[in-house]
Coordinates of C-alpha atoms in Angstrom, one line a residue:
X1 CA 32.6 80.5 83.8
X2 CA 35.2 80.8 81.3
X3 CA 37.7 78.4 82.4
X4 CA 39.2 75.2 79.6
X5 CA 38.0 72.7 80.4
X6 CA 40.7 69.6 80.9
X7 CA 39.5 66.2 79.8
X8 CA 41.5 64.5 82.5
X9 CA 39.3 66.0 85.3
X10 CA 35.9 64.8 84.7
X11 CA 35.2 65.6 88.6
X12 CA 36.0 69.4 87.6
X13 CA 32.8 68.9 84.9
X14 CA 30.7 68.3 87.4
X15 CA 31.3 71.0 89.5
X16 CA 31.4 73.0 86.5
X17 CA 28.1 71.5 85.8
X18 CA 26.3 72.2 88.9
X19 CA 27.4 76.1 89.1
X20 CA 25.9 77.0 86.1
X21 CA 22.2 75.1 87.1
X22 CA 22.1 76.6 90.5
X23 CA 22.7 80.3 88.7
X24 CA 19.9 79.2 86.3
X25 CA 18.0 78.3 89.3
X26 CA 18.8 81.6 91.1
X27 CA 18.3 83.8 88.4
X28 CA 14.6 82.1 87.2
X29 CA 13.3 83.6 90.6
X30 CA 13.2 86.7 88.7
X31 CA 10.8 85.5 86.0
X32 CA 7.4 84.4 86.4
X33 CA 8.1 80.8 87.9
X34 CA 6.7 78.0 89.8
X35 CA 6.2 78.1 93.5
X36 CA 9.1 75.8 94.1
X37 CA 12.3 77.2 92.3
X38 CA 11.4 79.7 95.4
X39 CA 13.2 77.1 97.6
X40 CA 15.3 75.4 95.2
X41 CA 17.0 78.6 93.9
X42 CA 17.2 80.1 97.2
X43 CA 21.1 79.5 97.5
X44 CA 21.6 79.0 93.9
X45 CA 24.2 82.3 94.3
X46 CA 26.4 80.2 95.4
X47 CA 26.8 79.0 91.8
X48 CA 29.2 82.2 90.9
X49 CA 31.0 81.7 93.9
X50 CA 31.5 77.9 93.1
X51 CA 32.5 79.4 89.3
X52 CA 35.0 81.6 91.0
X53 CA 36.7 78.6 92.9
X54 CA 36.9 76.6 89.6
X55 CA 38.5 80.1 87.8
X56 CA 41.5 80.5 90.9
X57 CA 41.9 76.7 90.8
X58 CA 42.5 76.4 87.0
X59 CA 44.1 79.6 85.9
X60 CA 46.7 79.5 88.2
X61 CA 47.1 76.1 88.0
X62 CA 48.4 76.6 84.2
X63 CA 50.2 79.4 85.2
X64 CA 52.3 77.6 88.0
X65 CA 52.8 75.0 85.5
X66 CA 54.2 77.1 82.9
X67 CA 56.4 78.6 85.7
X68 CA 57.7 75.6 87.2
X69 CA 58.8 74.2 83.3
X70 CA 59.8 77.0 81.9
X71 CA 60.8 79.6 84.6
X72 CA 58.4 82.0 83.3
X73 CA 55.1 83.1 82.1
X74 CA 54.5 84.0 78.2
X75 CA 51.9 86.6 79.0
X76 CA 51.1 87.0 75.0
X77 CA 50.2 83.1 74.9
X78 CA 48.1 83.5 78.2
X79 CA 46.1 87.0 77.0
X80 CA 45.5 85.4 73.8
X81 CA 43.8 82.6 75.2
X82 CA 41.6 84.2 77.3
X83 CA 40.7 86.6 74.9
X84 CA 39.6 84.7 72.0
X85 CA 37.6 82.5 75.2
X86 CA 35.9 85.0 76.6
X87 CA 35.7 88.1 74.2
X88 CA 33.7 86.9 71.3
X89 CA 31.3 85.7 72.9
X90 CA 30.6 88.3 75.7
X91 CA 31.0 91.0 72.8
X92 CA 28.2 89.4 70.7
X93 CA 26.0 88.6 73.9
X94 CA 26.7 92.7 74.9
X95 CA 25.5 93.5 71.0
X96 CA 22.2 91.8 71.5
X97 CA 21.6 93.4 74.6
X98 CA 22.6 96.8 73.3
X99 CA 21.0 97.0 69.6
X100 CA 18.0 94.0 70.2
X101 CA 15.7 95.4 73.3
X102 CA 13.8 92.7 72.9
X103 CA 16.3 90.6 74.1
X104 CA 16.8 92.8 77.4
X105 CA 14.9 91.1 80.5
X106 CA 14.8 94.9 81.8
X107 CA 15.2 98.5 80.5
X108 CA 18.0 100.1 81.7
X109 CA 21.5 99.1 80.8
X110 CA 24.7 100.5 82.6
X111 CA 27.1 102.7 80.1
X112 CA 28.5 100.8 77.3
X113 CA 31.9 101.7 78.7
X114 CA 31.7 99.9 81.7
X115 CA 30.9 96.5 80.0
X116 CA 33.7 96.6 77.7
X117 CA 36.3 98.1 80.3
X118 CA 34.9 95.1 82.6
X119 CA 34.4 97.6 85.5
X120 CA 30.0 97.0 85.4
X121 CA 30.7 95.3 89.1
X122 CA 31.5 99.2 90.5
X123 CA 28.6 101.1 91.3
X124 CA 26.2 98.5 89.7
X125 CA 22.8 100.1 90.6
X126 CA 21.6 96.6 90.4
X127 CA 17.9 98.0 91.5
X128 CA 17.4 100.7 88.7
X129 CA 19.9 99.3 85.9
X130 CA 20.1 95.8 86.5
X131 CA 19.6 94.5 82.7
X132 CA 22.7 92.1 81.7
X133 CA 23.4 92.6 85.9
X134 CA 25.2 89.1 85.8
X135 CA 28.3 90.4 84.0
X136 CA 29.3 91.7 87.0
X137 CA 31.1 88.1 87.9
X138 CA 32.7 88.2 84.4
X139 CA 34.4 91.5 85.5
X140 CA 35.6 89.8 88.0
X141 CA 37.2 87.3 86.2
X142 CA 38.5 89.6 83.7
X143 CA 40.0 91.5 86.8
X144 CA 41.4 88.6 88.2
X145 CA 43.1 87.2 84.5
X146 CA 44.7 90.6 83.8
X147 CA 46.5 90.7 87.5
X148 CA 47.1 87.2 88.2
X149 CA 49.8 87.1 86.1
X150 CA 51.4 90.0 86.3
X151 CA 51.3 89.7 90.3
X152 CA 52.7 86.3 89.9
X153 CA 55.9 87.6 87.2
X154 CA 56.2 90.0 89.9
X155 CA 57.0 88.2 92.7
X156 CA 58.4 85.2 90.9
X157 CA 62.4 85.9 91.4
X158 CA 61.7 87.4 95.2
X159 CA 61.4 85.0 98.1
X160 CA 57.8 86.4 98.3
X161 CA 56.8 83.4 96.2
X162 CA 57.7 81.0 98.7
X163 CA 55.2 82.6 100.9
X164 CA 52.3 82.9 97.8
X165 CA 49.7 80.7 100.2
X166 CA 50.2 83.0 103.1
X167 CA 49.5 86.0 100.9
X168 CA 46.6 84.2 99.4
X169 CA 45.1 83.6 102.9
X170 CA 45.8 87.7 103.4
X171 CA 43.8 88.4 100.2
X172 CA 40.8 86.4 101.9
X173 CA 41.1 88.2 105.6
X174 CA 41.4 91.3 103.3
X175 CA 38.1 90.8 101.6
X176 CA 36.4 89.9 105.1
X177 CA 38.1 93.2 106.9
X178 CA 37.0 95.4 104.0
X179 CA 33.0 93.8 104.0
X180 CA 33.0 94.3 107.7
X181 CA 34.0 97.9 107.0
X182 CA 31.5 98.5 104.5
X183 CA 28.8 97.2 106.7
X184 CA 29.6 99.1 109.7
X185 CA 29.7 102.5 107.5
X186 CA 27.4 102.0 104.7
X187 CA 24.8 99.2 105.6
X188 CA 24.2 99.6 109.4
X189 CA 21.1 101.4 110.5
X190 CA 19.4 101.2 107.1
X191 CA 15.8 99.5 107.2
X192 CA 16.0 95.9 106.3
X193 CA 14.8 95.2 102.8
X194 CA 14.1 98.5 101.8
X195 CA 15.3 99.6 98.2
X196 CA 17.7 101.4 99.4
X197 CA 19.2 98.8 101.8
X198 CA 19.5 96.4 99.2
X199 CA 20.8 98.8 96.4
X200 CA 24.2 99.6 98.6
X201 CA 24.4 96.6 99.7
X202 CA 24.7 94.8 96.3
X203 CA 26.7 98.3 95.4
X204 CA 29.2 97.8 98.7
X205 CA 29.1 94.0 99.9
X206 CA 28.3 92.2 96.9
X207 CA 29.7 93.4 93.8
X208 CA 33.0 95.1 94.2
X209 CA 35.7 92.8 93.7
X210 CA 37.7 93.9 96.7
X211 CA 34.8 92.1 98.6
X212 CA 35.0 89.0 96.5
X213 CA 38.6 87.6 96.6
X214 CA 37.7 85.0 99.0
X215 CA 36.7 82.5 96.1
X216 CA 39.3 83.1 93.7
X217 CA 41.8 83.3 96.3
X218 CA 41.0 79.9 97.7
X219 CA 41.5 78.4 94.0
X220 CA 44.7 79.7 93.6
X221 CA 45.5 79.2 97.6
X222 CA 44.6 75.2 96.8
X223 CA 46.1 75.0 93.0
X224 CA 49.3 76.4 94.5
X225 CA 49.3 73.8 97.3
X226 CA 48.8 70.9 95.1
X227 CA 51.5 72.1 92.4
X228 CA 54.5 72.9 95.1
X229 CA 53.4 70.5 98.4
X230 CA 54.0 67.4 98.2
X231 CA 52.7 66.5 101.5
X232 CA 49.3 67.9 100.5
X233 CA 48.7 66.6 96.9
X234 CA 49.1 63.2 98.5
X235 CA 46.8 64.1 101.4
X236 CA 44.1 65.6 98.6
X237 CA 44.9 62.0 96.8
X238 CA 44.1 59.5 99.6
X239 CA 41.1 61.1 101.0
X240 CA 38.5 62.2 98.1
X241 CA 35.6 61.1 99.6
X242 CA 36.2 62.4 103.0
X243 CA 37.0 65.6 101.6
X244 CA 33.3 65.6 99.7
X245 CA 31.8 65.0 102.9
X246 CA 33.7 67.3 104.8
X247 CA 32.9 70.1 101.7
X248 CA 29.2 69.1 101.8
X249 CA 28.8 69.6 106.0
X250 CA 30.5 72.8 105.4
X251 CA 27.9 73.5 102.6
X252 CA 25.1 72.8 104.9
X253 CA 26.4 74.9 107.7
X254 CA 26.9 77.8 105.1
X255 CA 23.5 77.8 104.0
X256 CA 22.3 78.0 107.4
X257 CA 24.4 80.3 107.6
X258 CA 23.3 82.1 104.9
X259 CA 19.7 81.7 105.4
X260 CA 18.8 85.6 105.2
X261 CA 21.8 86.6 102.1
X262 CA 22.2 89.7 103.3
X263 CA 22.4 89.6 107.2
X264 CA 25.9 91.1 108.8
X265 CA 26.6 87.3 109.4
X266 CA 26.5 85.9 105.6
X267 CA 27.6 89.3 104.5
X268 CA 30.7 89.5 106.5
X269 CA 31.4 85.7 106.5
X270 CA 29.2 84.1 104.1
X271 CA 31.5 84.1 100.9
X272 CA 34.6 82.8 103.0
X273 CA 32.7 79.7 104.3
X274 CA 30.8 79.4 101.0
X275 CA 34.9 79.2 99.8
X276 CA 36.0 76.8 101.8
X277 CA 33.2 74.6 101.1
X278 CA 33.2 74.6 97.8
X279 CA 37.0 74.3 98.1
X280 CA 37.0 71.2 99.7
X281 CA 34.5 69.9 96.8
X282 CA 37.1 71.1 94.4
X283 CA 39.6 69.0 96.4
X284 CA 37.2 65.8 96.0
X285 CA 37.2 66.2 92.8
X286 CA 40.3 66.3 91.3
X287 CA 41.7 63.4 93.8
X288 CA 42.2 60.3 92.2
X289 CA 40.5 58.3 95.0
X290 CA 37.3 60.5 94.9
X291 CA 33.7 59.1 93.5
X292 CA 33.9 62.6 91.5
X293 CA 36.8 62.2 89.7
X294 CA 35.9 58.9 88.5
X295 CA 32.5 59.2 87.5
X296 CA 32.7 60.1 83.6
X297 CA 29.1 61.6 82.5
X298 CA 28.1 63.0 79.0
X299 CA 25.8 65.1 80.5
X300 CA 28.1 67.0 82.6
X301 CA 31.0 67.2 80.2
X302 CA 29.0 69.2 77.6
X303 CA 26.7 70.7 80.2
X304 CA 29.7 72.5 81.2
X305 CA 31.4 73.3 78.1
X306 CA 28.0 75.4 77.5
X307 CA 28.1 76.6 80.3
X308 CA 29.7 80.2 79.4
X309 CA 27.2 80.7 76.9
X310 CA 24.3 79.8 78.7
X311 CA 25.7 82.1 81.2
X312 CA 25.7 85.0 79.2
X313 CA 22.4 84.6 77.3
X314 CA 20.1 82.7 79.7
X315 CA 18.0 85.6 81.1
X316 CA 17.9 87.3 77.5
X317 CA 16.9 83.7 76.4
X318 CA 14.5 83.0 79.2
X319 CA 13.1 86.9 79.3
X320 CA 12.2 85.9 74.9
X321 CA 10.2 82.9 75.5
X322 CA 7.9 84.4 78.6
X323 CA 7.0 87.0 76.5
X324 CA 5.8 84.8 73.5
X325 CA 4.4 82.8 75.8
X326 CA 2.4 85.5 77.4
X327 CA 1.5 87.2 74.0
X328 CA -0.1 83.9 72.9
X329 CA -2.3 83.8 76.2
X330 CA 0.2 81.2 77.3
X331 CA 0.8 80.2 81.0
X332 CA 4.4 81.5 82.0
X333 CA 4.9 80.6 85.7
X334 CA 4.5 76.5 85.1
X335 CA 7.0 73.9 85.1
X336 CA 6.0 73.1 80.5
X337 CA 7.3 77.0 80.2
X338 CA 10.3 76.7 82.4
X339 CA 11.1 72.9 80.8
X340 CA 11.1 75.4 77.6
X341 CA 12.8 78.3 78.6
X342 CA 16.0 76.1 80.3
X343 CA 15.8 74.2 76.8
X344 CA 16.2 77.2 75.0
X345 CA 18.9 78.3 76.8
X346 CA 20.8 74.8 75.8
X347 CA 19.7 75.6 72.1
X348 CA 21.1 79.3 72.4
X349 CA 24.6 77.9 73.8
X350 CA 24.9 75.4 71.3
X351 CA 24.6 77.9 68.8
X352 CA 27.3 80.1 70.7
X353 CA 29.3 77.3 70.7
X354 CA 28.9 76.5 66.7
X355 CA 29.0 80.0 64.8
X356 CA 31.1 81.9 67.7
X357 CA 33.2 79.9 70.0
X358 CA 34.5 77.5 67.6
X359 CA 35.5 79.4 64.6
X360 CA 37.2 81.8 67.5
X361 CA 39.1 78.8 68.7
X362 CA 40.5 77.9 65.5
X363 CA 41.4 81.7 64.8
X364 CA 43.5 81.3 68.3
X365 CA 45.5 78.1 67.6
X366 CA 46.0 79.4 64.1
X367 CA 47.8 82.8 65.7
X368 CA 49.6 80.9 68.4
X369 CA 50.8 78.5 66.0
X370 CA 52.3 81.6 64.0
X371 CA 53.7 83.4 67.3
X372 CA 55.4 80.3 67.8

């Protein structure tokens, strides 16, 4: 979600692109909507997991490049970066939803505290406080930028480097050991889609972040392979467009899968093979002998530069315009109010984009020039 975006990787846009319309597709099933988004959005959760590939990919990626040129990694250039990216804007998002209840698409928030200590993803009661629920994935993130580094500088100057995909791959098994834990002693032998079955298992399964490394970790797992293996960036090169198809079988096995979200199946395995689907997508796209990478689109490009913002605001956004809608006598479920309330959203992130996000940037490269 928060990722630079590199103008040399239009594939990467895409991707980008279509993560943040299947989350807007996902999360419109909770408002008033037409019959249809029933089906389309059924598997748009994939869209965080897809963002989470794209974070581990990218992140690291600039991180093993600064490594391998430098020998190191200037932690006060990379936690300037992502602070000026992703703090302004989540800050001013969290003040609308915490002084502007209008703007809440529920009641209840979680503590302040938790939002701005980025640890909302523990013991989200996503059931009885799930206003501004979807930061839990930027927690994640925030989690994941933090640590990376540090893990990294760590093990840098110890053979355990050598070995960083092996220990990526343990990360994964670790997240698929500890969700087949949880379900056996916290989800077994509750009733099936009762409140309280699916309040621990968003709280357990879904949320934590020790059940959600299989995404990141298979970015980082393929950024690391393509930076140090020789033998596999020319592989990813030759075959693009066999990896896409391989990615998009995958995808379609997944969501059969994945059919019922919360089954001991999907929740045990689900994220991994949504992972290593979207994985091999990722592949396709940044190979230079993929459709992906070649295709240069407008749409996409800018569609996922907003897509951050529109992240953040959407179901405030989307919550504001059903309302008026319905306060005017105004039909809310259709496809003219949904048309509306996804324009909206664009409108909101462009305005992010213009009196937050860009002044912000500027701030940065004037500091990092200075530090220099």
């Amino acid at each position: 979600m928060t990722t630079e975006r590199s103008e040399r990787l239009y594939g990467l846009d895409h991707l980008r692109s279509l993560a943040i319309v299947l989350v807007l597709l996902f999360h419109y099933r909770a408002f008033k909507h037409p019959e249809w988004i029933e089906i389309m959005g059924k598997f748009g959760w994939t869209g965080v997991d897809l963002f989470f590939v794209l974070s581990g990919f990218l992140i690291s990626g600039q991180l093993f490049k600064e490594m391998k040129y430098t020998g190191t990694i200037s932690l006060k250039t990379f936690y300037i970066k992502r602070f000026f990216r992703i703090i302004p804007t989540y800050f001013f998002t969290l003040f609308l939803y915490f002084t502007v209840p209008f703007f809440r698409e529920r009641e209840a928030l979680p503590p302040f505290w938790k939002f701005i200590t980025f640890t909302q993803n523990y013991g989200l009661n996503v059931i009885d406080q799930g206003t501004f629920s979807h930061a839990w994935s930027l927690c994640i993130e925030e989690q994941f930028y933090l640590f990376l580094p540090l893990f990294l500088l760590l093990i840098m100057p110890s053979k355990l480097f050598k070995y960083l995909a092996a220990l990526m791959v343990l990360f994964i098994m670790f997240s698929i050991i500890m969700r087949l834990v949880l379900w056996n002693t916290s989800i077994v032998g509750m009733e099936t889609n009762s409140l309280e079955f699916w309040r621990t298992w968003y709280m357990t399964i879904y949320y934590p972040t020790h059940t959600r490394l299989d995404c990141l970790g298979v970015g980082v797992l393929i950024s690391h392979c393509m930076q140090y293996s020789s033998l596999f960036k020319k592989g990813v090169h030759q075959n693009g467009n066999g990896l896409f198809l391989v990615g998009v079988i995958l995808l379609g096995i997944t969501f059969w899968i994945c059919n019922e979200q919360a089954s001991e199946m999907a929740s045990v395995w689900g994220f991994t093979l949504v992972a290593v689907s979207y994985g091999c997508i990722l592949m396709s796209a940044v190979s230079a002998s993929s459709f992906l990478a070649k295709w240069k689109s407008y749409i996409t490009t800018e569609l996922a530069a907003l897509s951050y913002a529109i992240y953040l605001s959407h179901k405030g956004i989307i919550h504001i315009i059903q309302t008026l809608f319905e306060r005017f006598d105004l039909e809310s479920s259709d496809a003219i109010c949904m048309i509306i309330c996804l324009v909206s959203c664009l409108i909101s992130a462009l305005l992010y984009r213009f009196f937050i996000e860009k002044p912000f940037a500027a701030m940065k490269d004037r500091i990092l020039k200075r530090s220099k």
